PDB file of C-alpha atoms in Angstrom:
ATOM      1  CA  UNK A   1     123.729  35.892  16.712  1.00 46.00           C
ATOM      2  CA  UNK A   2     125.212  33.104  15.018  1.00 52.00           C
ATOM      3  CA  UNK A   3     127.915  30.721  17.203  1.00 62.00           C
ATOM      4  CA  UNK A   4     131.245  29.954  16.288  1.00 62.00           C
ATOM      5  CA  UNK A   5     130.637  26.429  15.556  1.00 70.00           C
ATOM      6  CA  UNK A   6     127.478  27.582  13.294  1.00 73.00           C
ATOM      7  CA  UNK A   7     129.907  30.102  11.332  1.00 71.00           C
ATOM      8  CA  UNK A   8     132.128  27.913  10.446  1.00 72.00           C
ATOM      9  CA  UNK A   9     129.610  25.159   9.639  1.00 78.00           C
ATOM     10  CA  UNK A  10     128.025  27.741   6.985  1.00 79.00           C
ATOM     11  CA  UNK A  11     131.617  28.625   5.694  1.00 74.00           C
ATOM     12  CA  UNK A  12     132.746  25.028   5.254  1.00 77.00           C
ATOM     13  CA  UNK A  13     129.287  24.054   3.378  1.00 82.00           C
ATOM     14  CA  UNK A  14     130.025  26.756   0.866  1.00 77.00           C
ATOM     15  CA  UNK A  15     133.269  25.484   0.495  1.00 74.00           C
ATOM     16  CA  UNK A  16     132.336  23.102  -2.210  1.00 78.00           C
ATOM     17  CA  UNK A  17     131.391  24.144  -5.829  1.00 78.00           C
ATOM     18  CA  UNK A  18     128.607  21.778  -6.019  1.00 84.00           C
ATOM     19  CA  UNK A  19     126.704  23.112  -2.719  1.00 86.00           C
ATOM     20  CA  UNK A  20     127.661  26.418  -4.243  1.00 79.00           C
ATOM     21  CA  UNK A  21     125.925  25.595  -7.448  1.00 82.00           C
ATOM     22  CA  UNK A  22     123.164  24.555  -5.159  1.00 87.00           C
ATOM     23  CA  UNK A  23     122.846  27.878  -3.296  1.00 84.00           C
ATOM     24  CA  UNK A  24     123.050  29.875  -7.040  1.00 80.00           C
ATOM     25  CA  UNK A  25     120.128  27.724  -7.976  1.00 84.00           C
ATOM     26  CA  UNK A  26     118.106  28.623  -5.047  1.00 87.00           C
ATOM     27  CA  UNK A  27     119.113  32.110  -4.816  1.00 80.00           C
ATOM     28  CA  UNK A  28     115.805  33.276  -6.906  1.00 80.00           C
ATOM     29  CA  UNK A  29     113.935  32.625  -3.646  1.00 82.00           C
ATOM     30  CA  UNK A  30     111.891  29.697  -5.199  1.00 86.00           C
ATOM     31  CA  UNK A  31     111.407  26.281  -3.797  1.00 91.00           C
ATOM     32  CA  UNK A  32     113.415  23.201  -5.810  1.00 91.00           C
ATOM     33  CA  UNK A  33     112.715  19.510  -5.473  1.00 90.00           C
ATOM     34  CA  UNK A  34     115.745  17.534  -5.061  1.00 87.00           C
ATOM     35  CA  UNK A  35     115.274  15.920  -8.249  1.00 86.00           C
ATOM     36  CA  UNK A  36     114.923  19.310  -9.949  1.00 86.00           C
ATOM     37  CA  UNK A  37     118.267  20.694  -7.893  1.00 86.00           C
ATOM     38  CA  UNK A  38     119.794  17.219  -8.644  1.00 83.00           C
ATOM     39  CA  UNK A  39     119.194  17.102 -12.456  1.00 82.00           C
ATOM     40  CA  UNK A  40     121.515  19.802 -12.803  1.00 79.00           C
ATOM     41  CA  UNK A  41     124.712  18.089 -11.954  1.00 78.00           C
ATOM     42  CA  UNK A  42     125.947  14.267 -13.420  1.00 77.00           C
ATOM     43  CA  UNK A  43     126.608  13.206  -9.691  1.00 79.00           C
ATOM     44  CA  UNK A  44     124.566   9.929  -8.242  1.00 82.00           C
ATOM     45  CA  UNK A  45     121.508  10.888  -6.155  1.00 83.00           C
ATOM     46  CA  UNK A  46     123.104   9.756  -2.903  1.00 88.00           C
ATOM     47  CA  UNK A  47     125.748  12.377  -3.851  1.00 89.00           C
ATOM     48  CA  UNK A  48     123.208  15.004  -4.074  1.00 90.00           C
ATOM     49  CA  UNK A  49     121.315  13.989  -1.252  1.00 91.00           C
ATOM     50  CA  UNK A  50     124.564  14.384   0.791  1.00 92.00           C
ATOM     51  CA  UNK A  51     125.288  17.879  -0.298  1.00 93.00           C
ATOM     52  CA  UNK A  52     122.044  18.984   0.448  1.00 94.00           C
ATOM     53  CA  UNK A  53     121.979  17.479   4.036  1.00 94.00           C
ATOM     54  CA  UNK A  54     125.283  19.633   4.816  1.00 92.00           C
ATOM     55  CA  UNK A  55     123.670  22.641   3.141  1.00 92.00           C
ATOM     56  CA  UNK A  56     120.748  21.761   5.692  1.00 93.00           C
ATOM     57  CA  UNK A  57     123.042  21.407   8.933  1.00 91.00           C
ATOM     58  CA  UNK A  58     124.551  24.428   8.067  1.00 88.00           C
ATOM     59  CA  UNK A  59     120.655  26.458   8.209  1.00 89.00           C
ATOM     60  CA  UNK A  60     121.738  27.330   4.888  1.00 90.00           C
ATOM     61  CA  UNK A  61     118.762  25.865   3.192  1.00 93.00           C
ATOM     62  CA  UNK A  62     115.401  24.379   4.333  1.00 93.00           C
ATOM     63  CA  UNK A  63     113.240  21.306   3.565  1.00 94.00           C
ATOM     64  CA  UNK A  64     109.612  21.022   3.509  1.00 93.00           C
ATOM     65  CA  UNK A  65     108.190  17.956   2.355  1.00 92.00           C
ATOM     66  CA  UNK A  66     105.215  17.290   0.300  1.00 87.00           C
ATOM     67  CA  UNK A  67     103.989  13.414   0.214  1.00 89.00           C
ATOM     68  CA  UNK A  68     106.828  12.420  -1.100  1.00 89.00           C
ATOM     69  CA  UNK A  69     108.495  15.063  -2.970  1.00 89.00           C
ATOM     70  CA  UNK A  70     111.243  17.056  -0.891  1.00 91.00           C
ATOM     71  CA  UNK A  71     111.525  20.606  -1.777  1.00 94.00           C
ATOM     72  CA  UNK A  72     114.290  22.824  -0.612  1.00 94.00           C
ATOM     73  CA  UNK A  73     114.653  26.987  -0.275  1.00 92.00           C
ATOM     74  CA  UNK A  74     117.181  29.183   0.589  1.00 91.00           C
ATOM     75  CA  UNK A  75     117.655  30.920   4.063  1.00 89.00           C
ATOM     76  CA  UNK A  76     119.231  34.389   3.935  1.00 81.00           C
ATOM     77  CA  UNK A  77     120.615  34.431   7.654  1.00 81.00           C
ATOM     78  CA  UNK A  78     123.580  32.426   7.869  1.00 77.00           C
ATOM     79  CA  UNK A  79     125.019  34.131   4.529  1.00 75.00           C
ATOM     80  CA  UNK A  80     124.211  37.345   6.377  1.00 75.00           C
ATOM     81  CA  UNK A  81     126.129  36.538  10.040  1.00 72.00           C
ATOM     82  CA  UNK A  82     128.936  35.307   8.245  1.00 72.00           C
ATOM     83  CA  UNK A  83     128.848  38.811   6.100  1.00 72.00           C
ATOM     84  CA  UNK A  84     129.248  40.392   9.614  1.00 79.00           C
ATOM     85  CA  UNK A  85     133.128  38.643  10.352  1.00 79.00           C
ATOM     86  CA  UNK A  86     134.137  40.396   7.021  1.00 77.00           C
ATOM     87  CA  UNK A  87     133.039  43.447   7.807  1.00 80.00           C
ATOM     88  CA  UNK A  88     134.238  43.710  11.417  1.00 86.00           C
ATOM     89  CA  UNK A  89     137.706  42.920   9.739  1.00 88.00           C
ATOM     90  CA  UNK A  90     137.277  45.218   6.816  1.00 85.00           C
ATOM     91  CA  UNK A  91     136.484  47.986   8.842  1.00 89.00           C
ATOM     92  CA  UNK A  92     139.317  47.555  11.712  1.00 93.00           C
ATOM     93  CA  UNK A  93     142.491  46.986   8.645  1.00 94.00           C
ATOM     94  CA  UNK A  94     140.906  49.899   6.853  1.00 93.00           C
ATOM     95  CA  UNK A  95     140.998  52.226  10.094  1.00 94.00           C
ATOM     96  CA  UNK A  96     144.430  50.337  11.680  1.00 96.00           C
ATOM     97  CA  UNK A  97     146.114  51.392   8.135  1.00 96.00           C
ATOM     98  CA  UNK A  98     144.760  55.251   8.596  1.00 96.00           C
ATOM     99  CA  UNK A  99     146.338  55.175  12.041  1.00 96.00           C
ATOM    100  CA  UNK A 100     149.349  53.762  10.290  1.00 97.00           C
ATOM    101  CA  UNK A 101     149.394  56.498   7.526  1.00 97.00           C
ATOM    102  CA  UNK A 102     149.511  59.071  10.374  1.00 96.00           C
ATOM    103  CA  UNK A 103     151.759  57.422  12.749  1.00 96.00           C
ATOM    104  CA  UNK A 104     154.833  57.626   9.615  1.00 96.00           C
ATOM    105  CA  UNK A 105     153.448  60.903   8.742  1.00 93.00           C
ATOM    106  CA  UNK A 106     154.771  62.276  12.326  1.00 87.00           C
ATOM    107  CA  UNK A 107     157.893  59.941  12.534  1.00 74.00           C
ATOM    108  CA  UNK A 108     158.905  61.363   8.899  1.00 66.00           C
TER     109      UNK A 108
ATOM    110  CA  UNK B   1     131.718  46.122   3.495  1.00 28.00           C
ATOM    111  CA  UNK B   2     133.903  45.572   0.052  1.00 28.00           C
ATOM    112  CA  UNK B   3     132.171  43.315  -2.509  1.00 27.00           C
ATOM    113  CA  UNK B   4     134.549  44.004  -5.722  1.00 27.00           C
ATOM    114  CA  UNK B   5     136.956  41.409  -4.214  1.00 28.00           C
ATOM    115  CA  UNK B   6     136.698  38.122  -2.365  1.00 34.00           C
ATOM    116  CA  UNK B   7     137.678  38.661   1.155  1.00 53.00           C
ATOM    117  CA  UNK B   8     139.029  41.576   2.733  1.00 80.00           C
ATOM    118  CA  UNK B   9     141.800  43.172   1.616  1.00 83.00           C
ATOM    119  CA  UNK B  10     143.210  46.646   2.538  1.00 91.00           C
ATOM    120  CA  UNK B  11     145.547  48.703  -0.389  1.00 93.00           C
ATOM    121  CA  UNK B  12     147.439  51.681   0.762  1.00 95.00           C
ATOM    122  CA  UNK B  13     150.312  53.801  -0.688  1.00 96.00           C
ATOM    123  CA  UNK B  14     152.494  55.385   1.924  1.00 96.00           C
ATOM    124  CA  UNK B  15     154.613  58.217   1.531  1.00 95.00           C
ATOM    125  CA  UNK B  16     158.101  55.919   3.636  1.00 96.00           C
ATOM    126  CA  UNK B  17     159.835  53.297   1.998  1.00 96.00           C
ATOM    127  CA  UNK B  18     159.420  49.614   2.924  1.00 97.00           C
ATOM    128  CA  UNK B  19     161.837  49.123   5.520  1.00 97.00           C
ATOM    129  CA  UNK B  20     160.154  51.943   7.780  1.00 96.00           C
ATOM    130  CA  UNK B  21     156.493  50.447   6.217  1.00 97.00           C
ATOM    131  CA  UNK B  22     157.649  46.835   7.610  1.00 98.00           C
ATOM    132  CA  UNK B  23     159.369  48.270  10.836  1.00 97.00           C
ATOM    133  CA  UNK B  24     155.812  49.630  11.969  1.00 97.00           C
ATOM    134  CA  UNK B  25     154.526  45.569  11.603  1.00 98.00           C
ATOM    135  CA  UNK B  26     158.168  44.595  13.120  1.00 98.00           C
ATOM    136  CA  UNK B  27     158.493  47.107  16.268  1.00 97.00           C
ATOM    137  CA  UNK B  28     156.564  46.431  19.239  1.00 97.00           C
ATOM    138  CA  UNK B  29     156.758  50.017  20.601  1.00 96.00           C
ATOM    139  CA  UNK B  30     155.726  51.337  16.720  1.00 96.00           C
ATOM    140  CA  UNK B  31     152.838  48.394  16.350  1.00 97.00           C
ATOM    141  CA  UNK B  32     151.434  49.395  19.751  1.00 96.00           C
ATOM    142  CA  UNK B  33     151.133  53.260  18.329  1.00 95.00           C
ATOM    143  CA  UNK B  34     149.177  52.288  15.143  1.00 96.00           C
ATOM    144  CA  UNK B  35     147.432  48.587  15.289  1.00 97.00           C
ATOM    145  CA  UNK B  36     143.973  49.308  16.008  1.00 95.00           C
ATOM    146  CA  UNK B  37     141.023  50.165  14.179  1.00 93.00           C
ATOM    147  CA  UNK B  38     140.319  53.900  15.587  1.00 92.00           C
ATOM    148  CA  UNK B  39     142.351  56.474  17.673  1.00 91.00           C
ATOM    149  CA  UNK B  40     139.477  55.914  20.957  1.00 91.00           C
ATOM    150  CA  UNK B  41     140.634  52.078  20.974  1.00 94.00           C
ATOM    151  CA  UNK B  42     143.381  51.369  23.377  1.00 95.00           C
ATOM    152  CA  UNK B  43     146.147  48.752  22.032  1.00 96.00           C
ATOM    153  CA  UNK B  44     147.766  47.362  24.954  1.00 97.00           C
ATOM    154  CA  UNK B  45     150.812  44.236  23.652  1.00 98.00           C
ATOM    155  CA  UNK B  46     150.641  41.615  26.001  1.00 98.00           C
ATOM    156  CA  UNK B  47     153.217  39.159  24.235  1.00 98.00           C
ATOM    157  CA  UNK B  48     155.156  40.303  20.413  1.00 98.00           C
ATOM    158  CA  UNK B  49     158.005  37.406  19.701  1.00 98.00           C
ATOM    159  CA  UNK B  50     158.434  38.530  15.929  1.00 98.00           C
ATOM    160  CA  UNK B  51     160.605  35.930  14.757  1.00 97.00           C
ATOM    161  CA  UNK B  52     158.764  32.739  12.690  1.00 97.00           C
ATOM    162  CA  UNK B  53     156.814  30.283  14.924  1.00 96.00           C
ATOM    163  CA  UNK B  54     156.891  33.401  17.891  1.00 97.00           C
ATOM    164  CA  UNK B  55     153.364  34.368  19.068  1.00 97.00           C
ATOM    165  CA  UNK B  56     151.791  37.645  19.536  1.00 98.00           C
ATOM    166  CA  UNK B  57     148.677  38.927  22.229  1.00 98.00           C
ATOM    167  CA  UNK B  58     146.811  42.036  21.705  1.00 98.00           C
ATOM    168  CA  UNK B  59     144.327  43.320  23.906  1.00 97.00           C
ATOM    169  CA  UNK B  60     142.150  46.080  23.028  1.00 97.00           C
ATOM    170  CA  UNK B  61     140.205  47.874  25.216  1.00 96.00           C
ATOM    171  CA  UNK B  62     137.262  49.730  23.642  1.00 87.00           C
ATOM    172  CA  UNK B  63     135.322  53.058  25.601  1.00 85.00           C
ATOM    173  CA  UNK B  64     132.004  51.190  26.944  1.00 88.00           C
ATOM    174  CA  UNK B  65     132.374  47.753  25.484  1.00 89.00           C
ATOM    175  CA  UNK B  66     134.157  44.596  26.606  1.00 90.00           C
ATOM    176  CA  UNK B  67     137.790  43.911  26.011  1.00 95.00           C
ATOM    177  CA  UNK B  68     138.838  42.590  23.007  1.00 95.00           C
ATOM    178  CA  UNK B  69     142.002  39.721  22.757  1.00 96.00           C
ATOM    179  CA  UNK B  70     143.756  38.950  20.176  1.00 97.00           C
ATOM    180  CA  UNK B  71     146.734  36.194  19.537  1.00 96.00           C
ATOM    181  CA  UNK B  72     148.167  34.407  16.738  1.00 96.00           C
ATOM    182  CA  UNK B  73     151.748  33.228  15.372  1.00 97.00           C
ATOM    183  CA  UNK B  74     154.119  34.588  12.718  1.00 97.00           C
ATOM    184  CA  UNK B  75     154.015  32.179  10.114  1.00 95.00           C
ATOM    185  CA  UNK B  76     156.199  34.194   7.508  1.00 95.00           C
ATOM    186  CA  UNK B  77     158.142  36.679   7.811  1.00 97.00           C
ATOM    187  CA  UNK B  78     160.385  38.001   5.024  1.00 97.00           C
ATOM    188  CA  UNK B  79     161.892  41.684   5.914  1.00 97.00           C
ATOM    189  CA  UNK B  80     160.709  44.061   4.065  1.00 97.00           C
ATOM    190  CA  UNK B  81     158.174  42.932   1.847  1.00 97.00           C
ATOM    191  CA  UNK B  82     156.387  40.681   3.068  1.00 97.00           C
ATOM    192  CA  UNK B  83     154.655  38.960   6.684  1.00 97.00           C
ATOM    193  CA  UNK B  84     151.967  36.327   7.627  1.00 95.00           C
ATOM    194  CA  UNK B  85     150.436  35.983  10.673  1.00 96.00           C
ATOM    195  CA  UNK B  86     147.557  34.245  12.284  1.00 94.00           C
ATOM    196  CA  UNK B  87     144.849  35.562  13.583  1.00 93.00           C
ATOM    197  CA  UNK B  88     142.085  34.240  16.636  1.00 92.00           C
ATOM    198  CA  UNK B  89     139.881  36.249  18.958  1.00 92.00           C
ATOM    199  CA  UNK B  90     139.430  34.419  21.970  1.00 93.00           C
ATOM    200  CA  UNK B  91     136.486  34.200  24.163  1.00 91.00           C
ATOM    201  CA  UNK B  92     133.969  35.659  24.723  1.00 90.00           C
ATOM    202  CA  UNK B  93     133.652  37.603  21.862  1.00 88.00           C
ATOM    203  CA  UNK B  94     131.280  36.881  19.136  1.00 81.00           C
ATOM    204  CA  UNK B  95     133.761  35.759  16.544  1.00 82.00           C
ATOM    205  CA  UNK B  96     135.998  34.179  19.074  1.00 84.00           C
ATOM    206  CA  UNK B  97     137.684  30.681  17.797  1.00 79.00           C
ATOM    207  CA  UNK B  98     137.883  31.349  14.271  1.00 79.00           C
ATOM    208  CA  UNK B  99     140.749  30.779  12.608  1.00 79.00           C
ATOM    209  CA  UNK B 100     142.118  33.355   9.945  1.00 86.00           C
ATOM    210  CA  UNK B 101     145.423  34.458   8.382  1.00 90.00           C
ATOM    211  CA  UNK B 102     146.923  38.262   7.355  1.00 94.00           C
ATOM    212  CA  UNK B 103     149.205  38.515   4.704  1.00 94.00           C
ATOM    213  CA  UNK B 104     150.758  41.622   4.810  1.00 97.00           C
ATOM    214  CA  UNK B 105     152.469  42.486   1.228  1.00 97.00           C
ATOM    215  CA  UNK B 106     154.543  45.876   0.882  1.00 97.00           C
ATOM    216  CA  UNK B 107     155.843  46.565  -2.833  1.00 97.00           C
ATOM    217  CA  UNK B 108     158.709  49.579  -3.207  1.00 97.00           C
ATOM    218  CA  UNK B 109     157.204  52.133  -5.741  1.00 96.00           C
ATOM    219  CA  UNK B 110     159.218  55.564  -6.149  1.00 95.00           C
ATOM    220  CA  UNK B 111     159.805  56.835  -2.914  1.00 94.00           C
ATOM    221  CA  UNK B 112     156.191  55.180  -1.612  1.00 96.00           C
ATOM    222  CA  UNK B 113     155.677  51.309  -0.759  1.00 97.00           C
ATOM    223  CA  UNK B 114     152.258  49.915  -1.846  1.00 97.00           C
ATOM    224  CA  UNK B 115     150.873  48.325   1.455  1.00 96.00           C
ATOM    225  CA  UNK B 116     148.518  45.604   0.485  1.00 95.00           C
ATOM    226  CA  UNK B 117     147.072  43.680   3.719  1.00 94.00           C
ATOM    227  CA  UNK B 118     144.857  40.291   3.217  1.00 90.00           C
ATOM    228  CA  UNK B 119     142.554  38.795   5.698  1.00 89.00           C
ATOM    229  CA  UNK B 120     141.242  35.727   5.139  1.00 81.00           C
ATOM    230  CA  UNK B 121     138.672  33.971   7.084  1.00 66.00           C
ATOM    231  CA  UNK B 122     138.579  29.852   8.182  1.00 57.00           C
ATOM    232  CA  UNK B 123     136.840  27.840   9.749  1.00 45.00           C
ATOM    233  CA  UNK B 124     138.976  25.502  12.129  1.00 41.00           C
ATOM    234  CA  UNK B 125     137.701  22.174  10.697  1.00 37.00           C
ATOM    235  CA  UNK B 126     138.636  23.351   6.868  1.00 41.00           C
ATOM    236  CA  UNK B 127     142.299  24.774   7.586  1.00 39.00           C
ATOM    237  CA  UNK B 128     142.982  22.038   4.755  1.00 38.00           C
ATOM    238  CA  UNK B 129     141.091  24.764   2.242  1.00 40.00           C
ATOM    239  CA  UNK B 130     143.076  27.384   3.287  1.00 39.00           C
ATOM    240  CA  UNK B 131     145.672  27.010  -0.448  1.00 38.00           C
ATOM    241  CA  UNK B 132     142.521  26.135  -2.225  1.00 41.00           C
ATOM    242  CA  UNK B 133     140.316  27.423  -4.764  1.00 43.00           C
ATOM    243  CA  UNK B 134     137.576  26.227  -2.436  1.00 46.00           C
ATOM    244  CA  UNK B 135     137.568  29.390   0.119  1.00 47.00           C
ATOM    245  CA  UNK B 136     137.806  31.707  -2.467  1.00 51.00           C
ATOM    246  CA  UNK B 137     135.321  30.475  -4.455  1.00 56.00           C
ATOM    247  CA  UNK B 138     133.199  30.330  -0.549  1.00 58.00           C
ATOM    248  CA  UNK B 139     134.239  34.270  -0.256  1.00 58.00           C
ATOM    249  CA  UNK B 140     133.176  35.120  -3.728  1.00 61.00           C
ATOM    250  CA  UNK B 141     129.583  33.223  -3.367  1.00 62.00           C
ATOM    251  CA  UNK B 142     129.234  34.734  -0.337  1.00 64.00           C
ATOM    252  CA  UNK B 143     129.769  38.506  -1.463  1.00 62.00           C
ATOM    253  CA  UNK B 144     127.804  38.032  -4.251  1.00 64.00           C
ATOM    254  CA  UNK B 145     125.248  36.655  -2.136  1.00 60.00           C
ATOM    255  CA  UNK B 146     125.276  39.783   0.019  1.00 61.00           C
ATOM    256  CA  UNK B 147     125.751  42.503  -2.492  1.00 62.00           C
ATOM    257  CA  UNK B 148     122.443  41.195  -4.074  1.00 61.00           C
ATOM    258  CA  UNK B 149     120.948  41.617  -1.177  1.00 57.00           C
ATOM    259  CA  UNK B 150     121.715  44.848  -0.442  1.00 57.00           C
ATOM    260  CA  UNK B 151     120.308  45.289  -4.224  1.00 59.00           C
ATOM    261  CA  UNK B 152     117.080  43.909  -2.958  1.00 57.00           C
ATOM    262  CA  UNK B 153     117.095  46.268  -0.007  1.00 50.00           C
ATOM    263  CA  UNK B 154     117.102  49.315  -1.914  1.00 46.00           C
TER     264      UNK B 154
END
């Protein structure tokens, strides 16, 4: 179970088109260098390097490195826990509005 | 779990016009017969000041599971078509401390009212987002994200 503060860590990270960008590029399940992920946007490396760091904090994506190459892949969790808020809420307005279908059915 | 739109949103239409559609979001004694996701969950109000800025408490109590609270504020409320209203689990639930919003839209058609309820999901450091493209574009990712996923699991 993810915490609070790790929830909305992984919703704030995907708040940004870049990092989104990032996650699309990643989302094949293959591993990326961070000149490869960073060659597909005009932003400065330090830029990039930034995005990718909040991506990272957020457990969204991880780094292995190789000499000195840093490669990056996508982890599935967080995007999955945060799935679960959404569908807790989904679930209770879809039942509440049943219960408020019947409730002005018998006050008709 | 709805992956056609971004976020969760409810459509209904109801067979009452909107006044009696908005009374059962205005009434404590009506909200306390209907506000809860499934007939075995037990709604009790703690606190309802509808008026805007007024806060609300819900507490449900579920059979064999802890007790659920719920507060928030009226941020909107414009008689009879349309309400906002924050929305914050508190401790010790799971998805305790995270901010979100319902906006509750009801639209007269015939003798029915389209009920249309958004909930919208934010974290309580990017609040800023909330009129931004940036959480919707967030929701979107993220549903596309999971629907693929339950594409892989097949």
């Amino acid at each position: 179970m993810q915490s609070e503060a790790a929830l909305d860590r992984t919703f704030q990270a995907l708040a940004d088109p870049t990092r989104r960008s990032m996650i699309r590029a990643l989302s094949g399940g293959e591993t990326r260098s961070a000149g490869e992920l960073g060659a597909r946007f005009r932003s400065a490396q330090p830029t990039i390097s930034r995005h990718l760091k909040v991506l990272e904090s957020a457990r969204l994506i991880e780094r292995s490195v190789e000499g000195r190459v840093h490669r990056f892949r996508l982890c599935r969790g967080p995007l999955a826990e945060a799935g679960e808020w959404i569908g807790r809420h989904q679930a209770f307005w879809t039942g509440a509005v049943d219960q408020l279908e019947r409730l002005l059915k018998e006050v008709e | 779990m709805n992956v056609a739109s971004p976020g969760v949103e409810v459509r209904r239409l109801l067979k009452a016009s909107p006044e009696k559609v908005f009374a059962a979001f205005a009434d404590q004694l009506l909200v306390a017969q209907w506000l809860r996701p499934s007939p075995d969950v037990r709604l009790t109000v703690l606190a309802f000041d509808f008026r805007p800025g007024g806060a609300y408490r819900f507490a449900y109590d579920v059979p064999g599971a802890q007790r659920v609270l719920v507060g928030g504020t009226f941020r909107s409320i414009e008689a009879p078509s349309r309400l906002v209203f924050s929305w914050l689990i508190e401790p010790p639930d799971e998805h305790a401390g995270i901010d979100s919003e319902v906006t509750v839209v009801l639209v007269s058609r015939g003798s029915s009212t389209e009920l249309t309820i958004r909930h919208a999901k934010f974290g309580r450091a990017d609040a800023d987002l909330r009129h931004g493209q940036g959480w919707r574009g967030a929701l979107e990712l993220l549903e596309e994200r999971l629907g693929q996923e339950a594409r892989d699991g097949d």
